[in-house]
Amino acid sequence: MKSLAVLRLVAVLHAVAICVQPIAIGIYLNGSATGLQIHEPTGLALTSLGLTQLVVAVIYWRCGGRGVAPVVALLILAAEVVQVAMGYSKQLAIHIPLGVALIGSTIGFAVWACRRAVSA
């Protein structure tokens, strides 16, 4: 099933990219403005990856895959949109814990997608 292979690729890329975020903001908090220059565009790129992941998850589902994939992908994308809004509005009380939750859920989704039995 080609759609599953594409879903796996996008999910893993998404998970790797989201792991850059805490590293980048750590660099910024350590005193280098470069960290913020990485954190902001990466956050915006993550929403594009999230949208791509949603589209691929819907295609995977429509081709006979698990229906949970587009639901989880939609929830991740919605959380990423809120995350970007909270970051720009400097609502760190929401931005930081939501970021932690997004890292966990995005990695979890990638692990789920890469499991051998996911298409069953």
PDB file of C-alpha atoms in Angstrom:
ATOM      1  CA  MET A   1       0.000   0.000   0.000  1.00  0.00           C
ATOM      2  CA  LYS A   2       1.841   3.093  -1.281  1.00  0.00           C
ATOM      3  CA  SER A   3      -0.234   5.510   0.780  1.00  0.00           C
ATOM      4  CA  LEU A   4       1.007   3.821   3.969  1.00  0.00           C
ATOM      5  CA  ALA A   5       4.628   4.243   2.861  1.00  0.00           C
ATOM      6  CA  VAL A   6       4.029   7.935   2.187  1.00  0.00           C
ATOM      7  CA  LEU A   7       2.229   8.326   5.518  1.00  0.00           C
ATOM      8  CA  ARG A   8       5.178   6.729   7.289  1.00  0.00           C
ATOM      9  CA  LEU A   9       7.637   9.031   5.517  1.00  0.00           C
ATOM     10  CA  VAL A  10       5.678  12.192   6.318  1.00  0.00           C
ATOM     11  CA  ALA A  11       5.026  11.137   9.924  1.00  0.00           C
ATOM     12  CA  VAL A  12       8.713  10.416  10.568  1.00  0.00           C
ATOM     13  CA  LEU A  13       9.789  13.671   8.903  1.00  0.00           C
ATOM     14  CA  HIS A  14       7.210  15.517  11.004  1.00  0.00           C
ATOM     15  CA  ALA A  15       8.466  13.855  14.198  1.00  0.00           C
ATOM     16  CA  VAL A  16      12.097  14.682  13.432  1.00  0.00           C
ATOM     17  CA  ALA A  17      11.256  18.299  12.587  1.00  0.00           C
ATOM     18  CA  ILE A  18       9.271  18.812  15.782  1.00  0.00           C
ATOM     19  CA  CYS A  19      12.250  17.604  17.823  1.00  0.00           C
ATOM     20  CA  VAL A  20      14.236  20.560  16.470  1.00  0.00           C
ATOM     21  CA  GLN A  21      11.946  22.988  18.307  1.00  0.00           C
ATOM     22  CA  PRO A  22      13.105  22.476  21.905  1.00  0.00           C
ATOM     23  CA  ILE A  23      16.737  22.415  20.743  1.00  0.00           C
ATOM     24  CA  ALA A  24      16.297  25.699  18.892  1.00  0.00           C
ATOM     25  CA  ILE A  25      14.573  27.466  21.765  1.00  0.00           C
ATOM     26  CA  GLY A  26      17.219  26.106  24.124  1.00  0.00           C
ATOM     27  CA  ILE A  27      19.878  27.746  21.971  1.00  0.00           C
ATOM     28  CA  TYR A  28      17.911  31.006  22.195  1.00  0.00           C
ATOM     29  CA  LEU A  29      17.534  30.737  25.969  1.00  0.00           C
ATOM     30  CA  ASN A  30      21.277  30.132  26.169  1.00  0.00           C
ATOM     31  CA  GLY A  31      21.823  33.611  24.737  1.00  0.00           C
ATOM     32  CA  SER A  32      21.951  33.171  20.960  1.00  0.00           C
ATOM     33  CA  ALA A  33      19.349  34.896  18.778  1.00  0.00           C
ATOM     34  CA  THR A  34      20.005  32.210  16.164  1.00  0.00           C
ATOM     35  CA  GLY A  35      17.858  29.819  18.179  1.00  0.00           C
ATOM     36  CA  LEU A  36      14.778  31.994  17.746  1.00  0.00           C
ATOM     37  CA  GLN A  37      15.612  32.434  14.065  1.00  0.00           C
ATOM     38  CA  ILE A  38      15.393  28.628  13.781  1.00  0.00           C
ATOM     39  CA  HIS A  39      12.420  28.147  16.135  1.00  0.00           C
ATOM     40  CA  GLU A  40       9.987  30.463  14.353  1.00  0.00           C
ATOM     41  CA  PRO A  41      10.267  29.222  10.736  1.00  0.00           C
ATOM     42  CA  THR A  42      10.436  25.618  11.918  1.00  0.00           C
ATOM     43  CA  GLY A  43       7.153  26.122  13.775  1.00  0.00           C
ATOM     44  CA  LEU A  44       5.537  27.490  10.639  1.00  0.00           C
ATOM     45  CA  ALA A  45       6.962  24.622   8.569  1.00  0.00           C
ATOM     46  CA  LEU A  46       5.533  22.164  11.080  1.00  0.00           C
ATOM     47  CA  THR A  47       2.016  23.365  10.354  1.00  0.00           C
ATOM     48  CA  SER A  48       2.649  22.722   6.651  1.00  0.00           C
ATOM     49  CA  LEU A  49       3.948  19.260   7.487  1.00  0.00           C
ATOM     50  CA  GLY A  50       0.906  18.748   9.698  1.00  0.00           C
ATOM     51  CA  LEU A  51      -1.404  19.656   6.822  1.00  0.00           C
ATOM     52  CA  THR A  52       0.515  17.341   4.497  1.00  0.00           C
ATOM     53  CA  GLN A  53       0.269  14.580   7.087  1.00  0.00           C
ATOM     54  CA  LEU A  54      -3.494  15.105   7.324  1.00  0.00           C
ATOM     55  CA  VAL A  55      -3.950  14.922   3.545  1.00  0.00           C
ATOM     56  CA  VAL A  56      -1.835  11.755   3.315  1.00  0.00           C
ATOM     57  CA  ALA A  57      -3.695  10.222   6.287  1.00  0.00           C
ATOM     58  CA  VAL A  58      -7.035  10.861   4.564  1.00  0.00           C
ATOM     59  CA  ILE A  59      -5.736   9.267   1.352  1.00  0.00           C
ATOM     60  CA  TYR A  60      -4.435   6.300   3.367  1.00  0.00           C
ATOM     61  CA  TRP A  61      -7.832   5.912   5.045  1.00  0.00           C
ATOM     62  CA  ARG A  62      -9.744   6.216   1.748  1.00  0.00           C
ATOM     63  CA  CYS A  63      -7.509   3.489   0.287  1.00  0.00           C
ATOM     64  CA  GLY A  64      -8.600   1.079   3.006  1.00  0.00           C
ATOM     65  CA  GLY A  65      -6.327   2.063   5.890  1.00  0.00           C
ATOM     66  CA  ARG A  66      -7.214   2.730   9.496  1.00  0.00           C
ATOM     67  CA  GLY A  67      -9.719   5.527  10.124  1.00  0.00           C
ATOM     68  CA  VAL A  68      -7.885   6.665  13.229  1.00  0.00           C
ATOM     69  CA  ALA A  69      -5.033   8.093  11.143  1.00  0.00           C
ATOM     70  CA  PRO A  70      -6.865  11.154   9.783  1.00  0.00           C
ATOM     71  CA  VAL A  71      -8.504  11.827  13.156  1.00  0.00           C
ATOM     72  CA  VAL A  72      -5.169  11.913  14.976  1.00  0.00           C
ATOM     73  CA  ALA A  73      -3.530  13.871  12.150  1.00  0.00           C
ATOM     74  CA  LEU A  74      -6.330  16.464  12.354  1.00  0.00           C
ATOM     75  CA  LEU A  75      -5.926  16.781  16.127  1.00  0.00           C
ATOM     76  CA  ILE A  76      -2.166  17.252  15.754  1.00  0.00           C
ATOM     77  CA  LEU A  77      -2.652  19.891  13.057  1.00  0.00           C
ATOM     78  CA  ALA A  78      -5.242  21.763  15.145  1.00  0.00           C
ATOM     79  CA  ALA A  79      -2.887  21.729  18.132  1.00  0.00           C
ATOM     80  CA  GLU A  80      -0.044  23.026  15.945  1.00  0.00           C
ATOM     81  CA  VAL A  81      -2.169  25.944  14.752  1.00  0.00           C
ATOM     82  CA  VAL A  82      -2.998  26.802  18.370  1.00  0.00           C
ATOM     83  CA  GLN A  83       0.690  26.366  19.242  1.00  0.00           C
ATOM     84  CA  VAL A  84       1.801  28.887  16.630  1.00  0.00           C
ATOM     85  CA  ALA A  85      -0.857  31.372  17.794  1.00  0.00           C
ATOM     86  CA  MET A  86       0.203  30.956  21.426  1.00  0.00           C
ATOM     87  CA  GLY A  87       3.853  31.426  20.481  1.00  0.00           C
ATOM     88  CA  TYR A  88       3.237  34.657  18.604  1.00  0.00           C
ATOM     89  CA  SER A  89       1.020  35.989  21.398  1.00  0.00           C
ATOM     90  CA  LYS A  90       3.689  34.976  23.962  1.00  0.00           C
ATOM     91  CA  GLN A  91       1.246  32.849  25.974  1.00  0.00           C
ATOM     92  CA  LEU A  92       4.012  30.641  27.350  1.00  0.00           C
ATOM     93  CA  ALA A  93       1.757  29.042  29.982  1.00  0.00           C
ATOM     94  CA  ILE A  94      -0.021  27.344  27.064  1.00  0.00           C
ATOM     95  CA  HIS A  95       2.777  27.324  24.477  1.00  0.00           C
ATOM     96  CA  ILE A  96       5.288  25.293  26.490  1.00  0.00           C
ATOM     97  CA  PRO A  97       3.059  22.446  27.772  1.00  0.00           C
ATOM     98  CA  LEU A  98       1.271  22.240  24.421  1.00  0.00           C
ATOM     99  CA  GLY A  99       4.671  21.957  22.744  1.00  0.00           C
ATOM    100  CA  VAL A 100       5.597  19.061  25.010  1.00  0.00           C
ATOM    101  CA  ALA A 101       2.272  17.361  24.224  1.00  0.00           C
ATOM    102  CA  LEU A 102       2.804  17.919  20.499  1.00  0.00           C
ATOM    103  CA  ILE A 103       6.256  16.370  20.591  1.00  0.00           C
ATOM    104  CA  GLY A 104       4.884  13.290  22.345  1.00  0.00           C
ATOM    105  CA  SER A 105       1.848  12.934  20.112  1.00  0.00           C
ATOM    106  CA  THR A 106       3.764  13.514  16.882  1.00  0.00           C
ATOM    107  CA  ILE A 107       6.424  10.966  17.806  1.00  0.00           C
ATOM    108  CA  GLY A 108       3.675   8.591  18.959  1.00  0.00           C
ATOM    109  CA  PHE A 109       1.863   8.957  15.639  1.00  0.00           C
ATOM    110  CA  ALA A 110       5.081   8.253  13.721  1.00  0.00           C
ATOM    111  CA  VAL A 111       5.731   5.154  15.821  1.00  0.00           C
ATOM    112  CA  TRP A 112       2.150   3.995  15.264  1.00  0.00           C
ATOM    113  CA  ALA A 113       2.406   4.584  11.509  1.00  0.00           C
ATOM    114  CA  CYS A 114       5.665   2.647  11.298  1.00  0.00           C
ATOM    115  CA  ARG A 115       4.372  -0.388  13.140  1.00  0.00           C
ATOM    116  CA  ARG A 116       4.194  -3.407  10.889  1.00  0.00           C
ATOM    117  CA  ALA A 117       0.571  -4.251  11.707  1.00  0.00           C
ATOM    118  CA  VAL A 118      -0.846  -0.750  11.208  1.00  0.00           C
ATOM    119  CA  SER A 119      -2.524  -1.668   7.911  1.00  0.00           C
ATOM    120  CA  ALA A 120      -4.348  -4.628   9.430  1.00  0.00           C
TER     121      ALA A 120
END
